[in-house]
Structure formats: structure tokens, C-alpha cells
JSON list of C-alpha atoms in Angstrom, two decimals:
[
{"chain": "A", "resi": 1295, "resn": "LEU", "atom": "CA", "xyz": [-27.18, 43.80, 50.35]},
{"chain": "A", "resi": 1296, "resn": "SER", "atom": "CA", "xyz": [-29.95, 45.03, 52.45]},
{"chain": "A", "resi": 1297, "resn": "LEU", "atom": "CA", "xyz": [-32.33, 45.28, 49.42]},
{"chain": "A", "resi": 1298, "resn": "ASN", "atom": "CA", "xyz": [-31.76, 41.76, 48.23]},
{"chain": "A", "resi": 1299, "resn": "GLU", "atom": "CA", "xyz": [-34.93, 39.78, 48.28]},
{"chain": "A", "resi": 1300, "resn": "TYR", "atom": "CA", "xyz": [-33.17, 36.63, 49.43]},
{"chain": "A", "resi": 1301, "resn": "ILE", "atom": "CA", "xyz": [-31.43, 38.10, 52.47]},
{"chain": "A", "resi": 1302, "resn": "ARG", "atom": "CA", "xyz": [-34.75, 39.58, 53.39]},
{"chain": "A", "resi": 1303, "resn": "LYS", "atom": "CA", "xyz": [-36.40, 36.21, 53.03]},
{"chain": "A", "resi": 1304, "resn": "ILE", "atom": "CA", "xyz": [-33.85, 34.57, 55.21]},
{"chain": "A", "resi": 1305, "resn": "GLN", "atom": "CA", "xyz": [-34.24, 37.49, 57.88]},
{"chain": "A", "resi": 1306, "resn": "GLU", "atom": "CA", "xyz": [-37.67, 36.79, 58.27]},
{"chain": "A", "resi": 1307, "resn": "ILE", "atom": "CA", "xyz": [-37.29, 32.91, 58.50]},
{"chain": "A", "resi": 1308, "resn": "ILE", "atom": "CA", "xyz": [-34.46, 33.64, 61.39]},
{"chain": "A", "resi": 1309, "resn": "PHE", "atom": "CA", "xyz": [-36.79, 35.94, 62.94]},
{"chain": "A", "resi": 1310, "resn": "ASP", "atom": "CA", "xyz": [-39.64, 33.62, 62.99]},
{"chain": "A", "resi": 1311, "resn": "ASN", "atom": "CA", "xyz": [-38.24, 30.50, 64.16]},
{"chain": "A", "resi": 1312, "resn": "GLU", "atom": "CA", "xyz": [-36.20, 28.99, 66.96]},
{"chain": "A", "resi": 1313, "resn": "TYR", "atom": "CA", "xyz": [-32.86, 26.96, 66.58]},
{"chain": "A", "resi": 1314, "resn": "ASN", "atom": "CA", "xyz": [-31.83, 24.97, 69.42]},
{"chain": "A", "resi": 1315, "resn": "CYS", "atom": "CA", "xyz": [-33.88, 26.79, 71.69]},
{"chain": "A", "resi": 1316, "resn": "GLN", "atom": "CA", "xyz": [-32.32, 30.05, 70.77]},
{"chain": "A", "resi": 1317, "resn": "LYS", "atom": "CA", "xyz": [-33.72, 32.98, 68.84]},
{"chain": "A", "resi": 1318, "resn": "TYR", "atom": "CA", "xyz": [-31.54, 35.14, 66.69]},
{"chain": "A", "resi": 1319, "resn": "TYR", "atom": "CA", "xyz": [-32.06, 38.39, 64.73]},
{"chain": "A", "resi": 1320, "resn": "LEU", "atom": "CA", "xyz": [-30.12, 38.75, 61.39]},
{"chain": "A", "resi": 1321, "resn": "LYS", "atom": "CA", "xyz": [-29.46, 42.70, 61.59]},
{"chain": "A", "resi": 1322, "resn": "ILE", "atom": "CA", "xyz": [-29.55, 44.65, 58.37]},
{"chain": "A", "resi": 1323, "resn": "TYR", "atom": "CA", "xyz": [-28.31, 48.06, 58.00]},
{"chain": "A", "resi": 1324, "resn": "SER", "atom": "CA", "xyz": [-30.14, 50.32, 55.80]},
{"chain": "A", "resi": 1325, "resn": "SER", "atom": "CA", "xyz": [-29.88, 54.09, 55.23]},
{"chain": "A", "resi": 1326, "resn": "GLY", "atom": "CA", "xyz": [-30.44, 55.79, 58.43]},
{"chain": "A", "resi": 1327, "resn": "LYS", "atom": "CA", "xyz": [-30.95, 54.63, 62.04]},
{"chain": "A", "resi": 1328, "resn": "LYS", "atom": "CA", "xyz": [-34.19, 52.58, 62.66]},
{"chain": "A", "resi": 1329, "resn": "SER", "atom": "CA", "xyz": [-35.94, 52.97, 65.94]},
{"chain": "A", "resi": 1330, "resn": "TYR", "atom": "CA", "xyz": [-36.66, 49.31, 66.18]},
{"chain": "A", "resi": 1331, "resn": "TYR", "atom": "CA", "xyz": [-33.04, 48.29, 66.53]},
{"chain": "A", "resi": 1332, "resn": "ASN", "atom": "CA", "xyz": [-33.24, 49.90, 70.17]},
{"chain": "A", "resi": 1333, "resn": "ILE", "atom": "CA", "xyz": [-36.10, 47.56, 70.74]},
{"chain": "A", "resi": 1334, "resn": "ILE", "atom": "CA", "xyz": [-34.44, 44.43, 69.17]},
{"chain": "A", "resi": 1335, "resn": "GLU", "atom": "CA", "xyz": [-31.35, 45.01, 71.27]},
{"chain": "A", "resi": 1336, "resn": "LYS", "atom": "CA", "xyz": [-33.66, 44.96, 74.55]},
{"chain": "A", "resi": 1337, "resn": "ILE", "atom": "CA", "xyz": [-35.18, 41.70, 73.29]},
{"chain": "A", "resi": 1338, "resn": "TYR", "atom": "CA", "xyz": [-32.39, 39.80, 72.59]},
{"chain": "A", "resi": 1339, "resn": "ASN", "atom": "CA", "xyz": [-29.05, 39.02, 74.09]},
{"chain": "A", "resi": 1340, "resn": "LYS", "atom": "CA", "xyz": [-26.53, 41.13, 72.41]},
{"chain": "A", "resi": 1341, "resn": "ASN", "atom": "CA", "xyz": [-24.56, 38.06, 71.03]},
{"chain": "A", "resi": 1342, "resn": "ASN", "atom": "CA", "xyz": [-27.94, 36.53, 69.29]},
{"chain": "A", "resi": 1343, "resn": "ILE", "atom": "CA", "xyz": [-28.22, 39.59, 67.22]},
{"chain": "A", "resi": 1344, "resn": "ILE", "atom": "CA", "xyz": [-26.05, 38.79, 63.99]},
{"chain": "A", "resi": 1345, "resn": "ASP", "atom": "CA", "xyz": [-24.59, 41.29, 61.86]},
{"chain": "A", "resi": 1346, "resn": "LEU", "atom": "CA", "xyz": [-25.35, 40.81, 58.17]},
{"chain": "A", "resi": 1347, "resn": "LEU", "atom": "CA", "xyz": [-21.76, 41.08, 57.08]},
{"chain": "A", "resi": 1348, "resn": "ASP", "atom": "CA", "xyz": [-20.70, 38.32, 59.58]},
{"chain": "A", "resi": 1349, "resn": "PHE", "atom": "CA", "xyz": [-23.45, 36.02, 58.33]},
{"chain": "A", "resi": 1350, "resn": "ILE", "atom": "CA", "xyz": [-22.68, 36.26, 54.73]},
{"chain": "A", "resi": 1351, "resn": "LYS", "atom": "CA", "xyz": [-18.57, 35.64, 55.41]},
{"chain": "A", "resi": 1352, "resn": "LEU", "atom": "CA", "xyz": [-19.32, 32.81, 57.45]},
{"chain": "A", "resi": 1353, "resn": "TYR", "atom": "CA", "xyz": [-22.23, 31.29, 55.20]},
{"chain": "A", "resi": 1354, "resn": "PHE", "atom": "CA", "xyz": [-20.36, 31.70, 51.90]},
{"chain": "A", "resi": 1355, "resn": "SER", "atom": "CA", "xyz": [-17.21, 30.12, 53.58]},
{"chain": "A", "resi": 1356, "resn": "ILE", "atom": "CA", "xyz": [-19.20, 27.28, 54.52]},
{"chain": "A", "resi": 1357, "resn": "ILE", "atom": "CA", "xyz": [-20.52, 26.97, 50.92]},
{"chain": "A", "resi": 1358, "resn": "ASN", "atom": "CA", "xyz": [-17.08, 27.18, 49.17]},
{"chain": "A", "resi": 1359, "resn": "ASN", "atom": "CA", "xyz": [-14.49, 26.86, 51.91]},
{"chain": "A", "resi": 1360, "resn": "LYS", "atom": "CA", "xyz": [-11.59, 27.43, 49.45]},
{"chain": "A", "resi": 1361, "resn": "ASP", "atom": "CA", "xyz": [-12.97, 31.17, 49.69]},
{"chain": "A", "resi": 1362, "resn": "LEU", "atom": "CA", "xyz": [-12.41, 31.32, 53.69]},
{"chain": "A", "resi": 1363, "resn": "GLY", "atom": "CA", "xyz": [-9.11, 33.33, 53.36]},
{"chain": "A", "resi": 1364, "resn": "CYS", "atom": "CA", "xyz": [-10.65, 35.65, 50.83]},
{"chain": "A", "resi": 1365, "resn": "TRP", "atom": "CA", "xyz": [-13.69, 36.25, 53.02]},
{"chain": "A", "resi": 1366, "resn": "LYS", "atom": "CA", "xyz": [-11.24, 37.22, 55.81]},
{"chain": "A", "resi": 1367, "resn": "ASN", "atom": "CA", "xyz": [-9.06, 39.30, 53.54]},
{"chain": "A", "resi": 1368, "resn": "SER", "atom": "CA", "xyz": [-11.29, 41.47, 51.45]},
{"chain": "A", "resi": 1369, "resn": "PRO", "atom": "CA", "xyz": [-15.03, 40.71, 52.37]},
{"chain": "A", "resi": 1370, "resn": "ASN", "atom": "CA", "xyz": [-16.23, 43.77, 49.97]},
{"chain": "A", "resi": 1371, "resn": "THR", "atom": "CA", "xyz": [-14.41, 42.26, 47.08]},
{"chain": "A", "resi": 1372, "resn": "GLN", "atom": "CA", "xyz": [-16.10, 38.97, 47.98]},
{"chain": "A", "resi": 1373, "resn": "ILE", "atom": "CA", "xyz": [-19.52, 40.43, 48.10]},
{"chain": "A", "resi": 1374, "resn": "GLU", "atom": "CA", "xyz": [-19.10, 41.88, 44.78]},
{"chain": "A", "resi": 1375, "resn": "LYS", "atom": "CA", "xyz": [-18.07, 38.65, 43.27]},
{"chain": "A", "resi": 1376, "resn": "THR", "atom": "CA", "xyz": [-20.98, 36.69, 44.96]},
{"chain": "A", "resi": 1377, "resn": "LEU", "atom": "CA", "xyz": [-24.27, 36.55, 43.11]},
{"chain": "A", "resi": 1378, "resn": "ILE", "atom": "CA", "xyz": [-27.07, 36.06, 45.75]},
{"chain": "A", "resi": 1379, "resn": "ASP", "atom": "CA", "xyz": [-29.81, 34.80, 43.43]},
{"chain": "A", "resi": 1380, "resn": "LYS", "atom": "CA", "xyz": [-31.63, 31.77, 45.20]},
{"chain": "A", "resi": 1381, "resn": "ASP", "atom": "CA", "xyz": [-32.94, 31.28, 48.79]},
{"chain": "A", "resi": 1382, "resn": "PHE", "atom": "CA", "xyz": [-30.37, 30.51, 51.51]},
{"chain": "A", "resi": 1383, "resn": "ASP", "atom": "CA", "xyz": [-30.20, 27.06, 53.09]},
{"chain": "A", "resi": 1384, "resn": "THR", "atom": "CA", "xyz": [-32.19, 27.37, 56.09]},
{"chain": "A", "resi": 1385, "resn": "THR", "atom": "CA", "xyz": [-30.14, 24.90, 58.36]},
{"chain": "A", "resi": 1386, "resn": "ILE", "atom": "CA", "xyz": [-26.97, 26.50, 57.16]},
{"chain": "A", "resi": 1387, "resn": "SER", "atom": "CA", "xyz": [-28.11, 29.78, 57.96]},
{"chain": "A", "resi": 1388, "resn": "PHE", "atom": "CA", "xyz": [-29.33, 28.81, 61.48]},
{"chain": "A", "resi": 1389, "resn": "LYS", "atom": "CA", "xyz": [-25.90, 26.93, 62.11]},
{"chain": "A", "resi": 1390, "resn": "VAL", "atom": "CA", "xyz": [-23.91, 30.03, 61.20]},
{"chain": "A", "resi": 1391, "resn": "CYS", "atom": "CA", "xyz": [-26.18, 31.84, 63.44]},
{"chain": "A", "resi": 1392, "resn": "GLU", "atom": "CA", "xyz": [-25.43, 29.69, 66.46]},
{"chain": "A", "resi": 1393, "resn": "ALA", "atom": "CA", "xyz": [-21.56, 29.65, 65.29]},
{"chain": "A", "resi": 1394, "resn": "ILE", "atom": "CA", "xyz": [-21.40, 33.55, 65.42]},
{"chain": "A", "resi": 1395, "resn": "CYS", "atom": "CA", "xyz": [-23.14, 33.49, 68.98]},
{"chain": "A", "resi": 1396, "resn": "ASN", "atom": "CA", "xyz": [-21.29, 30.85, 70.52]},
{"chain": "A", "resi": 1397, "resn": "TYR", "atom": "CA", "xyz": [-17.91, 32.36, 69.31]},
{"chain": "A", "resi": 1398, "resn": "GLU", "atom": "CA", "xyz": [-19.01, 35.94, 70.81]},
{"chain": "A", "resi": 1399, "resn": "ASN", "atom": "CA", "xyz": [-19.96, 34.07, 73.97]},
{"chain": "A", "resi": 1400, "resn": "TYR", "atom": "CA", "xyz": [-16.66, 32.26, 74.06]},
{"chain": "A", "resi": 1401, "resn": "ILE", "atom": "CA", "xyz": [-14.71, 35.52, 73.41]},
{"chain": "A", "resi": 1402, "resn": "ASP", "atom": "CA", "xyz": [-16.62, 37.52, 76.19]},
{"chain": "A", "resi": 1403, "resn": "ASN", "atom": "CA", "xyz": [-15.48, 34.81, 78.73]},
{"chain": "A", "resi": 1404, "resn": "ILE", "atom": "CA", "xyz": [-11.96, 35.12, 77.95]},
{"chain": "A", "resi": 1405, "resn": "ASP", "atom": "CA", "xyz": [-9.96, 37.49, 80.25]},
{"chain": "A", "resi": 1406, "resn": "ASN", "atom": "CA", "xyz": [-6.37, 37.22, 78.82]},
{"chain": "A", "resi": 1407, "resn": "LYS", "atom": "CA", "xyz": [-5.88, 39.99, 76.23]},
{"chain": "A", "resi": 1408, "resn": "LYS", "atom": "CA", "xyz": [-3.44, 38.16, 74.21]},
{"chain": "A", "resi": 1409, "resn": "ILE", "atom": "CA", "xyz": [-5.58, 35.03, 73.56]},
{"chain": "A", "resi": 1410, "resn": "LYS", "atom": "CA", "xyz": [-8.50, 36.96, 73.22]},
{"chain": "A", "resi": 1411, "resn": "ASP", "atom": "CA", "xyz": [-6.85, 39.07, 70.35]},
{"chain": "A", "resi": 1412, "resn": "ASP", "atom": "CA", "xyz": [-5.56, 35.73, 68.77]},
{"chain": "A", "resi": 1413, "resn": "LEU", "atom": "CA", "xyz": [-9.03, 34.67, 68.70]},
{"chain": "A", "resi": 1414, "resn": "LYS", "atom": "CA", "xyz": [-10.08, 37.78, 66.92]},
{"chain": "A", "resi": 1415, "resn": "SER", "atom": "CA", "xyz": [-7.53, 37.45, 64.15]},
{"chain": "A", "resi": 1416, "resn": "ALA", "atom": "CA", "xyz": [-8.83, 33.70, 63.84]},
{"chain": "A", "resi": 1417, "resn": "ASP", "atom": "CA", "xyz": [-12.62, 34.60, 64.19]},
{"chain": "A", "resi": 1418, "resn": "LEU", "atom": "CA", "xyz": [-13.90, 33.59, 60.87]},
{"chain": "A", "resi": 1419, "resn": "ALA", "atom": "CA", "xyz": [-11.73, 30.09, 60.96]},
{"chain": "A", "resi": 1420, "resn": "PHE", "atom": "CA", "xyz": [-12.88, 29.67, 64.64]},
{"chain": "A", "resi": 1421, "resn": "LYS", "atom": "CA", "xyz": [-16.71, 30.02, 63.55]},
{"chain": "A", "resi": 1422, "resn": "TYR", "atom": "CA", "xyz": [-16.04, 28.07, 60.61]},
{"chain": "A", "resi": 1423, "resn": "LEU", "atom": "CA", "xyz": [-14.87, 25.01, 63.07]},
{"chain": "A", "resi": 1424, "resn": "LEU", "atom": "CA", "xyz": [-17.79, 25.46, 65.15]},
{"chain": "A", "resi": 1425, "resn": "CYS", "atom": "CA", "xyz": [-20.47, 25.41, 62.15]},
{"chain": "A", "resi": 1426, "resn": "LYS", "atom": "CA", "xyz": [-18.83, 23.21, 59.56]},
{"chain": "A", "resi": 1427, "resn": "GLU", "atom": "CA", "xyz": [-17.17, 20.54, 61.59]},
{"chain": "A", "resi": 1428, "resn": "ASN", "atom": "CA", "xyz": [-19.66, 20.74, 64.56]},
{"chain": "A", "resi": 1429, "resn": "LEU", "atom": "CA", "xyz": [-16.89, 21.11, 67.14]},
{"chain": "A", "resi": 1430, "resn": "SER", "atom": "CA", "xyz": [-17.24, 22.70, 70.63]},
{"chain": "A", "resi": 1431, "resn": "CYS", "atom": "CA", "xyz": [-15.69, 26.13, 71.17]},
{"chain": "A", "resi": 1432, "resn": "ASP", "atom": "CA", "xyz": [-13.02, 24.31, 73.24]},
{"chain": "A", "resi": 1433, "resn": "GLU", "atom": "CA", "xyz": [-12.17, 22.03, 70.42]},
{"chain": "A", "resi": 1434, "resn": "ALA", "atom": "CA", "xyz": [-11.92, 25.06, 67.92]},
{"chain": "A", "resi": 1435, "resn": "PHE", "atom": "CA", "xyz": [-9.71, 26.70, 70.19]},
{"chain": "A", "resi": 1436, "resn": "SER", "atom": "CA", "xyz": [-7.38, 23.78, 70.30]},
{"chain": "A", "resi": 1437, "resn": "ILE", "atom": "CA", "xyz": [-7.31, 23.62, 66.62]},
{"chain": "A", "resi": 1438, "resn": "ILE", "atom": "CA", "xyz": [-6.66, 27.46, 66.14]},
{"chain": "A", "resi": 1439, "resn": "ASN", "atom": "CA", "xyz": [-3.89, 27.30, 68.71]},
{"chain": "A", "resi": 1440, "resn": "ASN", "atom": "CA", "xyz": [-2.11, 24.48, 67.05]},
{"chain": "A", "resi": 1441, "resn": "ILE", "atom": "CA", "xyz": [-2.46, 26.30, 63.84]},
{"chain": "A", "resi": 1442, "resn": "ASN", "atom": "CA", "xyz": [-1.16, 29.61, 65.40]},
{"chain": "A", "resi": 1443, "resn": "TYR", "atom": "CA", "xyz": [1.99, 27.77, 66.84]},
{"chain": "A", "resi": 1444, "resn": "LYS", "atom": "CA", "xyz": [2.94, 26.09, 63.83]},
{"chain": "A", "resi": 1445, "resn": "TYR", "atom": "CA", "xyz": [2.39, 28.72, 61.33]},
{"chain": "A", "resi": 1446, "resn": "PHE", "atom": "CA", "xyz": [3.36, 31.76, 63.39]},
{"chain": "A", "resi": 1447, "resn": "TYR", "atom": "CA", "xyz": [5.02, 31.23, 66.72]},
{"chain": "A", "resi": 1448, "resn": "LYS", "atom": "CA", "xyz": [7.00, 28.68, 65.71]},
{"chain": "A", "resi": 1449, "resn": "CYS", "atom": "CA", "xyz": [8.47, 30.66, 62.73]},
{"chain": "A", "resi": 1450, "resn": "PRO", "atom": "CA", "xyz": [7.90, 34.41, 63.59]},
{"chain": "A", "resi": 1451, "resn": "THR", "atom": "CA", "xyz": [9.17, 37.05, 61.06]},
{"chain": "A", "resi": 1452, "resn": "ASP", "atom": "CA", "xyz": [9.32, 40.77, 61.53]},
{"chain": "A", "resi": 1453, "resn": "LYS", "atom": "CA", "xyz": [6.97, 41.56, 58.80]},
{"chain": "A", "resi": 1454, "resn": "SER", "atom": "CA", "xyz": [4.14, 39.14, 59.28]},
{"chain": "A", "resi": 1455, "resn": "LYS", "atom": "CA", "xyz": [1.03, 39.31, 61.50]},
{"chain": "A", "resi": 1456, "resn": "LEU", "atom": "CA", "xyz": [-1.06, 36.48, 62.89]},
{"chain": "A", "resi": 1457, "resn": "ILE", "atom": "CA", "xyz": [-3.79, 37.51, 61.03]},
{"chain": "A", "resi": 1458, "resn": "ASP", "atom": "CA", "xyz": [-1.90, 37.29, 57.58]},
{"chain": "A", "resi": 1459, "resn": "ILE", "atom": "CA", "xyz": [-2.38, 33.51, 58.22]},
{"chain": "A", "resi": 1460, "resn": "TYR", "atom": "CA", "xyz": [-6.13, 33.71, 58.07]},
{"chain": "A", "resi": 1461, "resn": "LYS", "atom": "CA", "xyz": [-6.29, 35.88, 55.42]},
{"chain": "A", "resi": 1462, "resn": "SER", "atom": "CA", "xyz": [-4.36, 33.60, 53.23]},
{"chain": "A", "resi": 1463, "resn": "SER", "atom": "CA", "xyz": [-6.00, 31.46, 50.58]},
{"chain": "A", "resi": 1464, "resn": "SER", "atom": "CA", "xyz": [-4.04, 28.48, 52.06]},
{"chain": "A", "resi": 1465, "resn": "ILE", "atom": "CA", "xyz": [-5.68, 28.81, 55.55]},
{"chain": "A", "resi": 1466, "resn": "ILE", "atom": "CA", "xyz": [-8.31, 26.07, 54.57]},
{"chain": "A", "resi": 1467, "resn": "ASN", "atom": "CA", "xyz": [-5.44, 23.59, 53.98]},
{"chain": "A", "resi": 1468, "resn": "LYS", "atom": "CA", "xyz": [-4.04, 24.28, 57.30]},
{"chain": "A", "resi": 1469, "resn": "ILE", "atom": "CA", "xyz": [-7.29, 23.67, 59.17]},
{"chain": "A", "resi": 1470, "resn": "ASP", "atom": "CA", "xyz": [-8.10, 20.71, 57.12]},
{"chain": "A", "resi": 1471, "resn": "LYS", "atom": "CA", "xyz": [-4.79, 19.27, 58.26]},
{"chain": "A", "resi": 1472, "resn": "GLU", "atom": "CA", "xyz": [-5.09, 20.05, 61.73]},
{"chain": "A", "resi": 1473, "resn": "ILE", "atom": "CA", "xyz": [-8.92, 18.54, 61.80]},
{"chain": "A", "resi": 1474, "resn": "LYS", "atom": "CA", "xyz": [-7.32, 15.28, 60.46]},
{"chain": "A", "resi": 1475, "resn": "ILE", "atom": "CA", "xyz": [-4.74, 15.46, 63.24]},
{"chain": "A", "resi": 1476, "resn": "PHE", "atom": "CA", "xyz": [-7.71, 16.29, 65.84]},
{"chain": "A", "resi": 1477, "resn": "LYS", "atom": "CA", "xyz": [-9.69, 13.74, 64.78]},
{"chain": "A", "resi": 1478, "resn": "ASN", "atom": "CA", "xyz": [-6.98, 11.06, 64.56]},
{"chain": "A", "resi": 1479, "resn": "ASN", "atom": "CA", "xyz": [-6.02, 11.80, 68.04]},
{"chain": "A", "resi": 1480, "resn": "ASN", "atom": "CA", "xyz": [-9.64, 11.60, 69.20]},
{"chain": "A", "resi": 1481, "resn": "LYS", "atom": "CA", "xyz": [-10.07, 8.09, 67.44]},
{"chain": "A", "resi": 1482, "resn": "LYS", "atom": "CA", "xyz": [-6.74, 7.08, 69.29]},
{"chain": "A", "resi": 1483, "resn": "ILE", "atom": "CA", "xyz": [-8.14, 8.24, 72.75]},
{"chain": "A", "resi": 1484, "resn": "LYS", "atom": "CA", "xyz": [-11.49, 6.28, 72.22]},
{"chain": "A", "resi": 1485, "resn": "GLN", "atom": "CA", "xyz": [-9.75, 3.13, 71.06]},
{"chain": "A", "resi": 1486, "resn": "ASN", "atom": "CA", "xyz": [-7.50, 3.31, 74.56]},
{"chain": "A", "resi": 1487, "resn": "VAL", "atom": "CA", "xyz": [-10.81, 3.59, 76.59]}
]
């Protein structure tokens, strides 16, 4: 991936521009440690340095949301199946960077270890909600909590882990269902005001 011309091009676009008054750096690993990584880490806030794998997982989950669980479950397999042969959509790319940064900032401010661990299990779904649905971090947190409660805490088994929900191919259906409930509740609240 680090040699792909389209990835290099979107890295340059992200580097040269701001989005919502923020600068991001798409960190692409290549063989050996580059000395400029130390400089980048001093210039950018740590959460504004976007790891290429995180970027790729979220970007292609936005492009084809049915693959969200697959990107969480086996990103290397998904990368092998994904042909990157055209320019990245610039608007989506910046929204992806913003969502990743906002998620990291949100996680950094959580002290409760259990909540933090649960959100790390749901990281890709959380970022998807921020990026695709334009939700705030608190709204995404609410939806993730509802999914966790309905599909894990309400019916626990000894064999499953919370992360298994987010790795499943049906996670997008659960998210879509919760988004509809969320939007209906917001609509009712606005009508009552």
C-alpha cells in the first residue's frame, strides 16, 4: 500500500490542505524508520497523525458499508481483495481523518477502563457513525451502547466476546437499525419542543 500512487496522492492532498481548521498527516509506513516521522510527531497533535491502515479500513467501510464487519475482522484479507486503482474522494478522505481524530480524542478523555475497552472493540463502527452519519461523539457513543446492551449484555454467552459483534457481517444491519431508532427519537423530541 505504501507504494500505491493513489495513496501517495491522497497523502499529499491531506498534507497540503486543512479541513474544518485542522491539519492531518496520513502516516504511511515504508521499510525502515524515516527521520521525518520524529519531526511530524512534534508538529502535529498525536491524534491528527492518521495511520494508513485506520484510514483504509474506515474509507472503504464508508464506500461499501456491507464490508464494515470484514474490515474489522480481517483487514489484511480485505486489503488483498481491494483494488486501489483510482483517486480517493477528497471530501470522504478528510471526513475519515476527522472521524479518526475525533474518536481518538474522545477515547483519551474516558477514565472508565471498561467503557474505554468497549469502545475500542467498537472503534470502526464508532468512527463509521461519526463519518457516514455525521453524528457527534456522544451520539455515536449512545448508539454503540445500545448495540452493546441489546446484542451482548442482554444475552451474554461464555464463548462470545463483545468484539465478535463488531467483526460480524451483520454489524451494519444492527447499526442501521439503531440509527433509525435514534433518528425517530430525535424527531419525536423536536416535535414535542
